[in-house]
Protein backbone atom coordinates (compact mmCIF):
# COMPACT_ATOMS: atom_id res chain seq x y z
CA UNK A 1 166.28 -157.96 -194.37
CA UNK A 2 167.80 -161.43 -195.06
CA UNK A 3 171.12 -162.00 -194.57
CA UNK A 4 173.71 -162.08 -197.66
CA UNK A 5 176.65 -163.81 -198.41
CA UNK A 6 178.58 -162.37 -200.53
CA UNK A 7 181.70 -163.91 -202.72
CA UNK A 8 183.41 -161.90 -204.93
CA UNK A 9 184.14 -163.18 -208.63
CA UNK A 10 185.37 -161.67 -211.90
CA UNK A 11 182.94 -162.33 -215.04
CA UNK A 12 183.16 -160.98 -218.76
CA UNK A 13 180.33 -160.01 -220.43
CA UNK A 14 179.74 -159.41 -224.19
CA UNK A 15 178.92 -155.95 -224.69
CA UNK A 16 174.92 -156.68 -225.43
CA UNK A 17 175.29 -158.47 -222.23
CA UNK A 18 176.57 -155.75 -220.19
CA UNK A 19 174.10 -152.95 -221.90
CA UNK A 20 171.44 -154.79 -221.02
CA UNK A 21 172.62 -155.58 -217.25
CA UNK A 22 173.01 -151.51 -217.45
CA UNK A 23 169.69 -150.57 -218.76
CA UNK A 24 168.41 -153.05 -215.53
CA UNK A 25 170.34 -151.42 -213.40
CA UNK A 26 169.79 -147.84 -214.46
CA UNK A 27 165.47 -148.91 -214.81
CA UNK A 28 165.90 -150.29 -210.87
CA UNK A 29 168.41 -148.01 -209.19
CA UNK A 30 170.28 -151.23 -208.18
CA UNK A 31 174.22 -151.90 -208.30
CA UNK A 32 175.35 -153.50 -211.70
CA UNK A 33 175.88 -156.77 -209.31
CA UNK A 34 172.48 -157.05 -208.08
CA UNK A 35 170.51 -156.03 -211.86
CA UNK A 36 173.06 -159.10 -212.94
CA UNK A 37 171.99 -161.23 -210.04
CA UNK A 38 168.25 -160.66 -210.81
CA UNK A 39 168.98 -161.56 -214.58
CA UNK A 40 170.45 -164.62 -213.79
CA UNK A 41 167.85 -165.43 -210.95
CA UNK A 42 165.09 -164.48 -213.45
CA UNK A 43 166.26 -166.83 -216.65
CA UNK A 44 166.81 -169.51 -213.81
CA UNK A 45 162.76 -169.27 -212.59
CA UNK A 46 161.96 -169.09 -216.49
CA UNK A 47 163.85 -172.18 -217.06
CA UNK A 48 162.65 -173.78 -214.01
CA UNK A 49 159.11 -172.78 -213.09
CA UNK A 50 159.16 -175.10 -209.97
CA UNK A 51 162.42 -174.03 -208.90
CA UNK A 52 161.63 -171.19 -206.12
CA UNK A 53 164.58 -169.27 -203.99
């Protein structure tokens, strides 16, 4: 497993935001932090189809 680094940080979301970062996390079975990591990791790639992490 790769290593994490973790930073903690406080973030508001609309509520359409946060129901959908829900409905990710509820479909996956990950944390709220991690569905909300992938969204924002997955947008990124769409935005950026060269950009790889």
């Amino acid at each position: 497993m790769p290593v994490q680094h973790k930073q903690q940080i406080r973030i508001y979301l609309r509520p359409s935001a946060l129901a959908k970062a829900a409905e990710r996390s509820a479909i996956t079975g990950l944390n709220l932090s991690e569905a909300i990591e992938q969204i924002i990791i997955g947008a990124d790639n769409a935005d950026n189809p060269n950009n790889q992490q």
